[in-house]
Short mmCIF file of C-alpha atoms and ligand atoms in Angstrom, two decimals:
data_model
loop_
_atom_site.label_atom_id
_atom_site.label_comp_id
_atom_site.label_asym_id
_atom_site.label_seq_id
_atom_site.Cartn_x
_atom_site.Cartn_y
_atom_site.Cartn_z
CA MET A 1 -25.81 7.93 32.36
CA SER A 2 -21.91 7.74 33.12
CA ASN A 3 -20.23 5.70 30.85
CA ASP A 4 -17.34 5.34 33.42
CA VAL A 5 -15.62 1.97 33.98
CA ALA A 6 -13.35 0.35 36.49
CA VAL A 7 -9.88 -0.36 36.91
CA LEU A 8 -9.71 -3.38 38.48
CA GLY A 9 -5.82 -4.11 38.17
CA VAL A 10 -2.88 -3.10 35.82
CA GLY A 11 0.55 -4.63 35.24
CA MET A 12 3.11 -4.32 33.40
CA HIS A 13 6.64 -6.18 32.40
CA PRO A 14 9.61 -3.72 32.55
CA TRP A 15 10.74 -1.66 30.07
CA GLY A 16 13.84 -3.07 28.49
CA LYS A 17 15.97 -4.59 25.57
CA TRP A 18 16.39 -8.31 25.40
CA GLY A 19 14.78 -9.28 22.35
CA LYS A 20 12.49 -11.77 23.78
CA PRO A 21 9.12 -13.14 22.46
CA PHE A 22 6.76 -10.36 23.04
CA THR A 23 4.14 -13.05 24.29
CA GLU A 24 6.34 -13.65 27.19
CA TYR A 25 6.38 -9.72 27.85
CA GLY A 26 2.09 -9.58 27.54
CA VAL A 27 1.76 -12.89 29.60
CA VAL A 28 3.98 -11.30 32.49
CA ALA A 29 2.17 -8.19 32.30
CA ALA A 30 -1.26 -9.45 32.03
CA ARG A 31 -0.66 -11.93 34.56
CA ALA A 32 0.40 -8.95 37.00
CA ALA A 33 -2.63 -7.47 36.27
CA LEU A 34 -4.73 -10.13 37.15
CA ALA A 35 -3.43 -10.86 40.35
CA ASP A 36 -3.59 -6.91 40.96
CA ALA A 37 -7.35 -7.15 40.61
CA GLY A 38 -7.66 -10.31 42.29
CA VAL A 39 -9.99 -11.60 39.12
CA ALA A 40 -9.21 -15.22 37.75
CA TRP A 41 -8.00 -15.75 34.27
CA THR A 42 -10.87 -18.14 33.60
CA ASP A 43 -13.55 -15.46 34.82
CA VAL A 44 -12.16 -12.48 31.99
CA ASP A 45 -14.54 -12.76 28.92
CA LEU A 46 -12.71 -10.29 26.46
CA VAL A 47 -8.97 -10.12 25.77
CA VAL A 48 -8.58 -7.39 23.61
CA GLY A 49 -4.46 -7.04 22.54
CA GLY A 50 -2.81 -4.24 20.52
CA GLU A 51 -0.87 -5.58 17.68
CA THR A 52 2.49 -5.42 17.06
CA VAL A 53 3.43 -5.22 13.57
CA ARG A 54 7.21 -6.20 13.37
CA ASN A 55 6.66 -10.11 15.11
CA GLY A 56 4.76 -11.48 12.36
CA TYR A 57 1.24 -13.37 12.19
CA GLY A 58 0.96 -13.43 15.98
CA GLY A 59 1.47 -9.89 16.41
CA TYR A 60 -1.21 -8.86 14.07
CA VAL A 61 -3.67 -11.22 15.96
CA ALA A 62 -2.19 -10.22 19.26
CA GLY A 63 -5.73 -10.91 21.18
CA ALA A 64 -5.78 -14.18 20.49
CA THR A 65 -1.96 -14.58 20.66
CA PHE A 66 -2.23 -13.45 24.36
CA ALA A 67 -5.38 -15.62 25.39
CA GLN A 68 -3.79 -18.59 23.64
CA ALA A 69 -0.64 -17.99 25.97
CA LEU A 70 -2.80 -17.53 29.14
CA GLY A 71 -4.57 -20.66 28.71
CA TRP A 72 -7.62 -20.54 25.94
CA ASN A 73 -10.65 -19.80 28.57
CA GLY A 74 -13.26 -19.16 25.69
CA ALA A 75 -12.99 -15.61 25.84
CA ARG A 76 -14.15 -13.65 22.60
CA VAL A 77 -10.71 -11.44 21.47
CA ALA A 78 -10.13 -8.21 19.58
CA THR A 79 -7.30 -6.93 18.05
CA SER A 80 -6.54 -3.31 17.77
CA TYR A 81 -3.80 -1.35 15.91
CA ALA A 82 -3.44 2.42 16.00
CA ALA A 83 0.38 3.38 16.13
CA CYS A 84 0.91 5.10 19.27
CA ALA A 85 -2.79 5.02 20.40
CA THR A 86 -2.89 1.14 19.68
CA GLY A 87 -3.42 0.56 23.86
CA ALA A 88 -5.70 2.97 23.84
CA GLN A 89 -8.01 2.09 21.08
CA ALA A 90 -7.79 -1.51 22.43
CA LEU A 91 -9.22 -0.15 25.84
CA ASP A 92 -12.18 1.41 24.07
CA THR A 93 -12.96 -1.64 22.30
CA ALA A 94 -13.11 -3.35 25.77
CA ARG A 95 -15.06 -0.31 27.15
CA ALA A 96 -17.35 -0.53 24.52
CA ARG A 97 -18.56 -4.29 24.65
CA ILE A 98 -18.41 -3.71 28.50
CA LEU A 99 -20.95 -0.36 28.60
CA ALA A 100 -23.19 -2.44 26.19
CA GLY A 101 -23.48 -5.25 28.67
CA LEU A 102 -21.97 -7.65 26.23
CA SER A 103 -19.02 -8.37 28.22
CA GLU A 104 -18.28 -8.73 31.85
CA VAL A 105 -14.57 -8.70 32.79
CA ALA A 106 -11.99 -7.20 30.07
CA LEU A 107 -8.07 -7.94 29.65
CA VAL A 108 -5.93 -5.13 27.52
CA VAL A 109 -2.64 -5.87 26.75
CA GLY A 110 0.20 -4.35 24.74
CA ALA A 111 3.50 -5.85 24.11
CA ASP A 112 6.57 -5.31 22.30
CA THR A 113 9.70 -6.37 20.98
CA THR A 114 11.44 -4.06 18.74
CA PRO A 115 14.55 -3.50 16.65
CA LYS A 116 17.37 -1.41 17.10
CA GLY A 117 18.27 1.94 15.56
CA PHE A 118 15.83 4.42 13.54
CA LEU A 119 12.27 3.15 13.06
CA ALA A 120 12.85 2.31 9.16
CA PRO A 121 9.78 1.41 6.98
CA ASN A 122 9.14 -1.83 6.19
CA ALA A 123 11.38 -3.31 3.02
CA GLY A 124 10.75 -3.07 -0.88
CA GLU A 125 9.48 0.11 -2.92
CA ARG A 126 6.31 1.71 -2.38
CA TRP A 127 5.87 4.83 -4.50
CA ASP A 128 2.25 5.61 -3.37
CA ASP A 129 2.73 5.09 0.97
CA PRO A 130 3.98 8.46 2.05
CA ASP A 131 5.71 6.22 4.82
CA TRP A 132 7.90 5.01 1.84
CA LEU A 133 8.26 8.48 0.20
CA ARG A 134 9.42 10.79 3.19
CA PHE A 135 12.79 8.44 3.34
CA ARG A 136 13.18 8.03 -0.22
CA LEU A 137 12.98 11.46 -1.41
CA LEU A 138 13.67 13.43 1.89
CA GLY A 139 15.89 11.29 4.03
CA MET A 140 13.03 12.40 6.62
CA THR A 141 13.47 10.71 9.51
CA ASN A 142 11.03 10.34 12.61
CA PRO A 143 13.65 12.53 15.04
CA ALA A 144 13.75 15.18 12.31
CA TYR A 145 10.05 15.96 12.66
CA PHE A 146 10.44 16.00 16.54
CA ALA A 147 13.22 18.56 15.56
CA LEU A 148 10.72 20.73 13.58
CA TYR A 149 8.50 20.94 16.53
CA ALA A 150 10.93 21.59 18.81
CA ARG A 151 12.56 24.71 16.39
CA ARG A 152 9.04 26.34 15.73
CA ARG A 153 8.94 26.45 20.07
CA MET A 154 12.21 28.07 19.85
CA ASP A 155 11.70 30.52 16.86
CA LEU A 156 8.21 31.35 18.36
CA TYR A 157 8.03 31.00 21.97
CA GLY A 158 12.16 31.80 22.70
CA ALA A 159 12.37 28.13 23.88
CA THR A 160 16.03 27.06 23.87
CA GLN A 161 17.64 24.02 24.06
CA GLU A 162 18.53 24.29 27.54
CA ASP A 163 15.07 24.17 28.06
CA PHE A 164 14.59 20.68 26.39
CA ALA A 165 17.69 19.34 28.59
CA ARG A 166 15.81 20.68 31.82
CA VAL A 167 12.24 18.69 30.29
CA LYS A 168 15.48 15.30 30.06
CA VAL A 169 16.57 16.09 34.07
CA LYS A 170 12.96 16.40 34.94
CA ASN A 171 11.77 12.98 33.61
CA ALA A 172 14.97 11.33 34.47
CA ARG A 173 14.35 12.38 37.96
CA HIS A 174 10.96 11.14 38.20
CA GLY A 175 11.87 7.96 36.98
CA LEU A 176 14.49 7.02 39.35
CA ALA A 177 12.45 5.07 41.83
CA ASN A 178 10.20 3.63 39.07
CA PRO A 179 10.70 -0.14 39.17
CA ASN A 180 9.27 -0.48 35.31
CA ALA A 181 11.03 2.24 34.13
CA ARG A 182 14.13 0.67 31.40
CA TYR A 183 16.48 4.01 32.67
CA ARG A 184 16.86 5.00 35.94
CA LYS A 185 19.74 7.39 36.39
CA GLU A 186 20.28 11.00 37.03
CA VAL A 187 20.89 13.24 33.71
CA SER A 188 22.39 16.34 34.01
CA ALA A 189 21.58 19.05 31.24
CA GLU A 190 25.04 19.43 30.39
CA ASP A 191 24.82 15.12 29.69
CA VAL A 192 21.86 16.60 27.53
CA LEU A 193 23.79 19.08 25.88
CA ALA A 194 27.13 17.57 25.48
CA SER A 195 25.11 14.53 23.59
CA ALA A 196 25.48 14.34 19.73
CA VAL A 197 23.04 16.94 17.85
CA VAL A 198 20.90 13.77 15.85
CA ALA A 199 18.48 16.68 14.10
CA ASP A 200 19.15 20.32 15.12
CA PRO A 201 18.16 21.60 17.61
CA LEU A 202 17.23 17.92 19.56
CA HIS A 203 20.62 16.01 20.94
CA LEU A 204 20.55 12.30 21.37
CA LEU A 205 18.97 12.74 24.71
CA ASP A 206 16.66 14.68 24.15
CA ILE A 207 14.76 11.81 22.07
CA CYS A 208 13.31 8.43 23.31
CA ALA A 209 14.68 5.12 22.49
CA THR A 210 12.49 2.14 21.08
CA SER A 211 11.94 -0.45 23.99
CA ASP A 212 10.22 -3.81 24.69
CA GLY A 213 8.05 -3.90 27.12
CA ALA A 214 4.64 -4.55 28.06
CA ALA A 215 1.43 -3.30 30.16
CA ALA A 216 -2.22 -4.70 30.66
CA VAL A 217 -5.40 -3.57 32.03
CA ILE A 218 -8.70 -5.17 33.88
CA ILE A 219 -11.83 -3.65 33.36
CA ALA A 220 -15.38 -4.33 34.07
CA SER A 221 -18.45 -2.03 35.01
CA PRO A 222 -18.70 0.00 38.22
CA ASP A 223 -21.36 -2.86 39.71
CA TYR A 224 -19.14 -5.66 38.80
CA ALA A 225 -16.20 -3.82 40.66
CA THR A 226 -18.81 -2.92 43.39
CA ARG A 227 -19.77 -7.00 43.85
CA HIS A 228 -15.80 -7.67 43.45
CA GLY A 229 -15.78 -5.69 46.78
CA LEU A 230 -14.01 -2.63 45.73
CA ASP A 231 -15.34 0.12 47.30
CA SER A 232 -14.23 3.21 45.41
CA PRO A 233 -11.93 2.30 42.21
CA VAL A 234 -10.12 4.09 39.47
CA ARG A 235 -12.53 4.80 36.96
CA ILE A 236 -12.00 5.73 33.43
CA ASN A 237 -14.01 8.98 32.66
CA ALA A 238 -13.27 9.28 29.15
CA ILE A 239 -11.47 7.98 26.34
CA SER A 240 -10.67 9.77 23.11
CA THR A 241 -9.53 8.18 19.83
CA VAL A 242 -10.57 11.42 17.74
CA THR A 243 -9.29 11.57 14.43
CA PRO A 244 -8.25 14.70 12.66
CA THR A 245 -10.83 17.15 11.13
CA PHE A 246 -10.31 18.33 7.02
CA PRO A 247 -8.16 20.52 6.61
CA ASN A 248 -5.36 18.68 9.10
CA THR A 249 -3.22 22.01 8.45
CA VAL A 250 -0.11 21.09 10.93
CA LEU A 251 2.26 18.93 9.70
CA ASP A 252 2.06 15.22 10.79
CA MET A 253 4.53 12.51 10.37
CA PRO A 254 4.76 10.68 8.35
CA ASN A 255 3.31 12.99 5.98
CA LEU A 256 5.01 15.47 2.94
CA SER A 257 2.57 17.76 3.56
CA THR A 258 -0.69 19.39 4.94
CA ASP A 259 -3.94 19.86 3.76
CA ALA A 260 -4.61 23.27 2.47
CA HIS A 261 -6.10 25.68 5.18
CA GLY A 262 -7.79 27.64 2.44
CA GLY A 263 -6.91 30.92 4.64
CA VAL A 264 -8.77 30.15 7.82
CA GLU A 265 -7.00 27.97 10.30
CA PRO A 266 -9.32 25.61 12.15
CA GLU A 267 -10.71 26.02 15.83
CA ARG A 268 -8.28 23.24 17.01
CA THR A 269 -5.16 21.46 15.75
CA PHE A 270 -5.38 17.66 16.36
CA LYS A 271 -3.60 17.25 18.92
CA GLU A 272 -5.81 20.06 21.00
CA SER A 273 -8.91 18.03 19.77
CA ILE A 274 -7.83 14.94 20.93
CA ALA A 275 -7.62 16.21 24.86
CA HIS A 276 -10.69 18.62 23.72
CA ALA A 277 -12.86 15.48 22.96
CA ALA A 278 -11.59 13.48 26.51
CA TYR A 279 -12.63 16.78 28.35
CA GLU A 280 -15.86 17.06 27.04
CA GLU A 281 -16.71 13.33 27.22
CA ALA A 282 -15.62 13.34 31.18
CA GLY A 283 -16.88 16.33 32.15
CA ILE A 284 -13.75 17.96 33.77
CA GLY A 285 -11.90 20.54 33.08
CA PRO A 286 -8.45 21.12 32.82
CA ASP A 287 -8.04 22.74 35.74
CA ASP A 288 -9.31 19.50 37.83
CA VAL A 289 -6.03 17.78 36.85
CA SER A 290 -3.32 16.60 39.30
CA LEU A 291 -1.01 14.69 36.57
CA ALA A 292 -0.48 14.43 33.32
CA GLU A 293 1.27 11.31 31.42
CA VAL A 294 2.11 12.91 27.59
CA TYR A 295 3.79 11.15 24.94
CA ASP A 296 7.35 12.59 25.28
CA LEU A 297 8.87 10.88 21.81
CA SER A 298 11.23 13.94 22.36
CA THR A 299 11.47 16.86 25.32
CA ALA A 300 10.23 19.60 23.72
CA LEU A 301 6.82 17.43 22.67
CA GLU A 302 6.41 17.32 26.04
CA LEU A 303 6.23 21.17 26.19
CA ASP A 304 4.12 20.83 23.27
CA TRP A 305 1.81 18.57 24.58
CA ILE A 306 1.10 20.63 28.23
CA GLU A 307 -0.12 23.43 25.50
CA ASP A 308 -2.10 20.59 23.88
CA LEU A 309 -3.57 19.42 26.92
CA ALA A 310 -5.00 23.24 28.20
CA LEU A 311 -2.68 23.03 31.27
CA CYS A 312 -1.28 26.58 30.18
CA LYS A 313 -1.85 29.22 27.15
CA ARG A 314 0.12 28.47 24.00
CA GLY A 315 3.79 29.17 24.46
CA GLU A 316 3.62 29.54 28.28
CA ALA A 317 4.84 25.84 28.68
CA GLU A 318 8.69 26.75 29.29
CA ALA A 319 7.30 29.35 31.88
CA LEU A 320 5.90 26.39 33.67
CA LEU A 321 8.89 24.02 33.43
CA ARG A 322 11.31 26.90 34.69
CA ALA A 323 8.80 27.19 37.46
CA GLY A 324 9.19 23.69 38.39
CA ASP A 325 5.51 23.32 37.94
CA THR A 326 5.48 20.41 36.47
CA THR A 327 8.25 18.71 38.55
CA LEU A 328 6.75 16.43 41.04
CA GLY A 329 5.14 18.72 44.04
CA GLY A 330 4.98 21.31 41.65
CA ARG A 331 1.33 22.69 40.47
CA ILE A 332 0.74 20.09 37.78
CA PRO A 333 3.05 17.06 37.49
CA VAL A 334 4.03 15.85 34.19
CA ASN A 335 5.28 12.64 33.40
CA PRO A 336 5.70 11.47 36.96
CA SER A 337 6.38 7.72 35.84
CA GLY A 338 9.66 9.19 33.77
CA GLY A 339 7.91 9.26 30.78
CA LEU A 340 9.06 7.88 27.33
CA ALA A 341 12.29 9.73 28.39
CA CYS A 342 13.14 7.14 31.18
CA PHE A 343 11.13 4.04 29.19
CA GLY A 344 11.64 4.29 25.78
CA GLU A 345 8.92 3.34 23.37
CA ALA A 346 6.74 0.00 23.07
CA VAL A 347 4.38 1.05 20.61
CA PRO A 348 1.53 -1.07 21.57
CA ALA A 349 2.23 -1.32 25.17
CA GLN A 350 2.81 2.83 25.57
CA ALA A 351 -0.61 4.23 25.95
CA LEU A 352 -1.14 1.38 28.48
CA ALA A 353 1.31 1.99 30.38
CA GLN A 354 0.28 5.52 30.86
CA VAL A 355 -3.06 4.31 32.05
CA CYS A 356 -1.05 1.61 34.55
CA GLU A 357 0.77 4.95 36.32
CA VAL A 358 -1.75 6.97 36.39
CA THR A 359 -3.94 4.08 38.12
CA TRP A 360 -1.01 3.87 40.73
CA GLN A 361 -0.97 7.67 41.13
CA LEU A 362 -4.41 7.80 42.01
CA ARG A 363 -4.52 4.99 44.13
CA GLY A 364 -1.39 6.30 45.95
CA GLN A 365 0.32 3.33 45.09
CA ALA A 366 3.31 5.20 42.92
CA GLU A 367 5.99 4.59 45.41
CA GLY A 368 8.78 7.33 44.90
CA ARG A 369 7.11 8.80 42.73
CA GLN A 370 3.75 9.88 43.98
CA VAL A 371 1.84 12.87 43.30
CA GLU A 372 0.37 14.04 46.40
CA GLY A 373 -3.31 14.03 46.81
CA ALA A 374 -4.03 13.23 42.97
CA ARG A 375 -7.32 12.95 41.88
CA VAL A 376 -7.89 13.09 38.13
CA GLY A 377 -5.01 11.77 35.73
CA ILE A 378 -5.00 12.54 32.09
CA THR A 379 -2.89 10.71 29.50
CA ALA A 380 -1.89 12.02 25.65
CA ASN A 381 -0.36 10.48 23.02
CA GLN A 382 0.02 11.00 18.86
CA GLY A 383 1.05 8.29 16.33
CA LEU A 384 1.14 8.25 12.31
CA PHE A 385 -2.02 8.60 10.33
CA GLY A 386 -4.65 10.07 12.36
CA HIS A 387 -4.00 7.99 15.28
CA GLY A 388 -4.04 9.43 18.82
CA SER A 389 -5.55 9.17 22.09
CA SER A 390 -6.55 10.87 25.21
CA VAL A 391 -7.86 9.13 28.73
CA ILE A 392 -8.90 10.78 31.66
CA LEU A 393 -8.87 8.55 34.86
CA SER A 394 -10.50 9.87 38.48
CA ARG A 395 -10.77 8.63 41.91
CA MET B 1 23.93 10.32 -18.80
CA SER B 2 20.50 12.96 -18.21
CA ALA B 3 18.49 13.82 -15.40
CA ARG B 4 14.83 12.80 -14.87
CA PRO B 5 12.83 13.55 -11.71
CA ALA B 6 13.18 11.18 -8.83
CA ILE B 7 9.27 11.05 -8.89
CA ASP B 8 6.99 11.84 -12.24
CA GLY B 9 4.41 14.35 -11.63
CA TRP B 10 5.28 16.00 -8.83
CA PHE B 11 7.03 18.87 -9.78
CA THR B 12 8.50 20.77 -13.36
CA THR B 13 12.01 21.24 -13.87
CA GLY B 14 13.55 24.25 -16.07
CA GLU B 15 14.13 27.66 -15.38
CA ALA B 16 11.39 28.12 -13.10
CA PRO B 17 10.27 25.26 -11.24
CA ALA B 18 7.13 24.24 -9.60
CA LEU B 19 5.62 21.82 -7.57
CA LEU B 20 2.34 20.58 -9.16
CA GLY B 21 -0.30 19.92 -7.08
CA SER B 22 -4.20 18.51 -7.73
CA ARG B 23 -7.07 21.31 -7.68
CA CYS B 24 -10.29 19.39 -7.12
CA THR B 25 -12.31 20.49 -10.23
CA THR B 26 -16.02 20.46 -7.63
CA CYS B 27 -14.78 22.61 -4.68
CA ALA B 28 -11.31 24.15 -5.79
CA THR B 29 -9.10 22.26 -2.95
CA THR B 30 -5.82 22.38 -3.97
CA TYR B 31 -3.55 19.21 -2.81
CA PHE B 32 -0.02 18.24 -2.94
CA PRO B 33 1.03 15.77 -3.28
CA PRO B 34 -0.76 15.47 -6.39
CA THR B 35 -3.31 13.10 -6.89
CA PRO B 36 -2.61 9.85 -8.97
CA THR B 37 -3.77 10.42 -12.85
CA ASP B 38 -3.47 6.61 -13.67
CA ARG B 39 -6.37 5.49 -11.17
CA ALA B 40 -9.10 6.88 -9.52
CA GLY B 41 -8.52 10.03 -7.55
CA PHE B 42 -10.86 11.11 -4.64
CA CYS B 43 -11.17 14.64 -3.26
CA ARG B 44 -10.86 14.48 0.61
CA ASN B 45 -12.59 17.68 1.76
CA PRO B 46 -14.88 15.37 3.55
CA ALA B 47 -18.03 17.80 1.94
CA CYS B 48 -17.15 17.03 -1.66
CA GLY B 49 -17.44 13.71 -3.63
CA GLY B 50 -15.34 15.19 -6.18
CA GLU B 51 -13.39 12.81 -8.60
CA GLU B 52 -11.89 14.99 -11.20
CA PHE B 53 -8.60 17.32 -10.93
CA ALA B 54 -6.83 19.83 -13.15
CA THR B 55 -3.14 19.88 -12.60
CA VAL B 56 -1.87 23.13 -11.59
CA GLU B 57 1.51 24.76 -10.44
CA LEU B 58 1.63 25.68 -6.99
CA SER B 59 3.45 29.38 -5.47
CA ARG B 60 7.52 29.21 -6.40
CA ARG B 61 7.88 30.68 -2.58
CA GLY B 62 6.98 30.19 0.77
CA GLN B 63 7.35 31.16 4.36
CA VAL B 64 9.31 28.79 6.48
CA TRP B 65 7.20 26.86 8.86
CA SER B 66 10.14 25.22 10.65
CA TYR B 67 13.39 23.68 10.01
CA THR B 68 15.95 20.63 10.72
CA ASP B 69 18.94 18.99 9.50
CA ALA B 70 19.75 15.18 9.32
CA GLN B 71 23.10 14.76 10.87
CA TYR B 72 23.24 11.26 10.44
CA GLN B 73 22.51 9.59 7.74
CA PRO B 74 18.80 8.53 7.32
CA PRO B 75 18.09 4.55 6.71
CA PRO B 76 16.94 3.00 3.66
CA PRO B 77 15.10 3.30 1.20
CA TYR B 78 17.24 7.07 1.53
CA VAL B 79 20.08 6.75 -0.69
CA SER B 80 23.31 9.33 0.28
CA ARG B 81 24.66 10.77 -2.71
CA THR B 82 27.67 11.15 -1.14
CA ASP B 83 30.38 8.76 0.70
CA PRO B 84 30.97 9.24 3.24
CA TYR B 85 27.59 10.90 3.97
CA GLU B 86 27.01 14.73 4.53
CA PRO B 87 24.58 16.08 6.56
CA PHE B 88 21.87 18.03 4.97
CA ALA B 89 19.14 20.64 5.91
CA LEU B 90 15.36 19.90 5.91
CA ALA B 91 12.34 22.61 5.83
CA ALA B 92 8.56 22.76 5.96
CA VAL B 93 7.37 25.61 3.87
CA GLU B 94 3.99 27.22 3.73
CA LEU B 95 2.56 28.02 0.27
CA ASP B 96 0.26 30.85 -0.35
CA GLU B 97 -2.18 28.11 -1.15
CA GLY B 98 -2.12 27.41 2.48
CA ILE B 99 -0.33 24.23 2.13
CA THR B 100 3.05 23.05 3.97
CA VAL B 101 5.35 21.36 1.60
CA LEU B 102 8.24 19.48 3.18
CA GLY B 103 11.40 19.33 1.37
CA GLN B 104 15.39 19.28 1.59
CA VAL B 105 17.00 22.73 1.82
CA ALA B 106 19.42 23.58 -1.16
CA ASP B 107 22.91 22.90 -1.65
CA GLY B 108 25.03 24.84 0.36
CA TYR B 109 22.16 26.40 2.74
CA GLY B 110 22.04 24.54 6.36
CA VAL B 111 19.90 25.79 9.60
CA GLY B 112 21.84 28.64 10.46
CA ASP B 113 20.60 30.11 7.05
CA LEU B 114 16.96 30.06 7.92
CA LYS B 115 14.24 31.33 10.29
CA VAL B 116 10.57 30.70 10.82
CA GLY B 117 8.77 32.93 8.63
CA ALA B 118 11.81 33.34 6.33
CA GLU B 119 10.92 33.53 2.70
CA VAL B 120 12.31 30.32 0.48
CA GLU B 121 12.08 29.48 -2.82
CA LEU B 122 11.75 26.41 -5.29
CA VAL B 123 14.63 24.90 -6.84
CA VAL B 124 15.64 21.68 -8.61
CA GLU B 125 18.44 19.95 -6.98
CA THR B 126 20.25 16.19 -7.74
CA LEU B 127 18.78 13.82 -4.68
CA ASN B 128 21.09 10.67 -6.10
CA ARG B 129 22.82 9.29 -9.21
CA ALA B 130 20.51 6.05 -10.18
CA ASP B 131 21.81 2.65 -10.85
CA ASP B 132 21.42 3.59 -14.87
CA GLY B 133 23.63 6.58 -14.63
CA ASP B 134 20.93 9.02 -14.30
CA ASP B 135 20.82 11.82 -12.03
CA LEU B 136 17.70 11.65 -10.05
CA LEU B 137 16.18 15.41 -9.62
CA ILE B 138 14.34 16.43 -6.45
CA TRP B 139 12.56 19.74 -5.49
CA ARG B 140 14.46 22.07 -2.68
CA TRP B 141 13.90 25.04 -1.11
CA LYS B 142 16.38 27.79 -1.40
CA PRO B 143 16.55 30.61 1.07
CA VAL B 144 15.72 33.84 -0.37
CA THR B 145 18.37 36.71 0.29
CA GLU B 146 16.80 40.35 -0.01
CA LEU B 147 19.08 42.81 -2.07
CA GLY B 148 21.30 44.34 0.59
CA GLU B 149 21.75 41.50 3.04
CA GLU B 150 23.99 40.03 0.77
CA ALA B 151 26.84 42.32 1.40
CA ASP B 152 26.47 41.81 5.05
CA GLN B 153 27.18 38.49 5.08
ZN1 ZN C 401 -13.97 18.50 -3.41
#
């Protein structure tokens, strides 16, 4: 039996920095998705919200907050939090109820409004919280973790700061015509290399910003989609939200250390296992993929993801990049939306934004950034505390 | 005025300082940071139900897994030791126990002194000064200069 669900509609509120209530962004995205689906709000019987942790009680119960803002319609609600994978986990929750026959049409929404500058831990002394201790004892910021991964690529695979800049140039160009992107401006390699070094070897323009934004997805069973008049809707074939397996031997944010590997490296790293589980579930391999939307918290991290998704062998992502394979028009375009480089990160919305982009690509509606003949798309991200996700969609 | 570790029970001070790990007495897996001694600790090996741990000193040397620096002052609760802020380097170091441990890099060394795979050793230096005037100590990674290399620098 297929575990596919149909994507009836997608919608977003553009990414930016306005500091308005997250609910406003969420409702705009939800209404856009409902309009795209041609589904009435009163027909939705499940709302799953992506929790935002910086917006008080309303953020903790985001599912109910969005349902109330849209007008109570009696739908069941749920709220998910899984750091950067929040949107995918919310989508997975909705999918489970639909596949179980417990819900018919689900609205999944993530929205955030974010503070300026570094993402710092919550106030107060917490000597048993690694997310607090990494700042207190080491001054270890998020960009410093990204920089560790970037430096490893340089020392092990011969990556250069010019390669990292090349990723930014590519993604900036991809996002130029994307109406939902926050940054729509060409960036040159010189611009990247001339920007301040934040954490060696990464420059300011190698690192993604934090943004406001919202994304929403409407899903239903394939039967419902047929009754709704959709002949060949985009389908979600897999949603991987696996956690790490012991021992987790790659240093992950916000940890100060890894597990002991006991002399034997595990078969797959955590990030590799996220993608592997998605491919297994979908019965689709990396060779079938037309495009990928990956979490480029830093430019260098996009290169890691290309390998984690098995789109090339370990250490070969720079060669792909330099050959133009990951650029629109290339063999396997990566981040045709412009990625986090053009959006900035709106945590609970970001994994859903990836699903929105892949949906538009598979429908041939990604104006100005269309991957020609796109059939299969994959998303990937990883967040704090063992969270990560990968979603595979096809048409 | 004296000095004390910035956090209790994570490392020793003195002539040959070392990180303190916890070794599960059931499956022998070693953990850092150590499991707390003032409340229950649980082995995180999914195949082990161990709750008893022995405190062990970890290797004082290891190989650099990767490295970077903090060119901008990190946000609180980080406390800068100097005003104005002076950038410092950070390294993740793989120990013989198979654990990779983050740390700041010793005073006087930067990213130019490091390489993935290079040998470093643990030292203890001052992180910042507490309100009571005590120096708060922290473990740091110091590049090991092999004999003969020193003359070239
Ligand atoms: Zn054990």
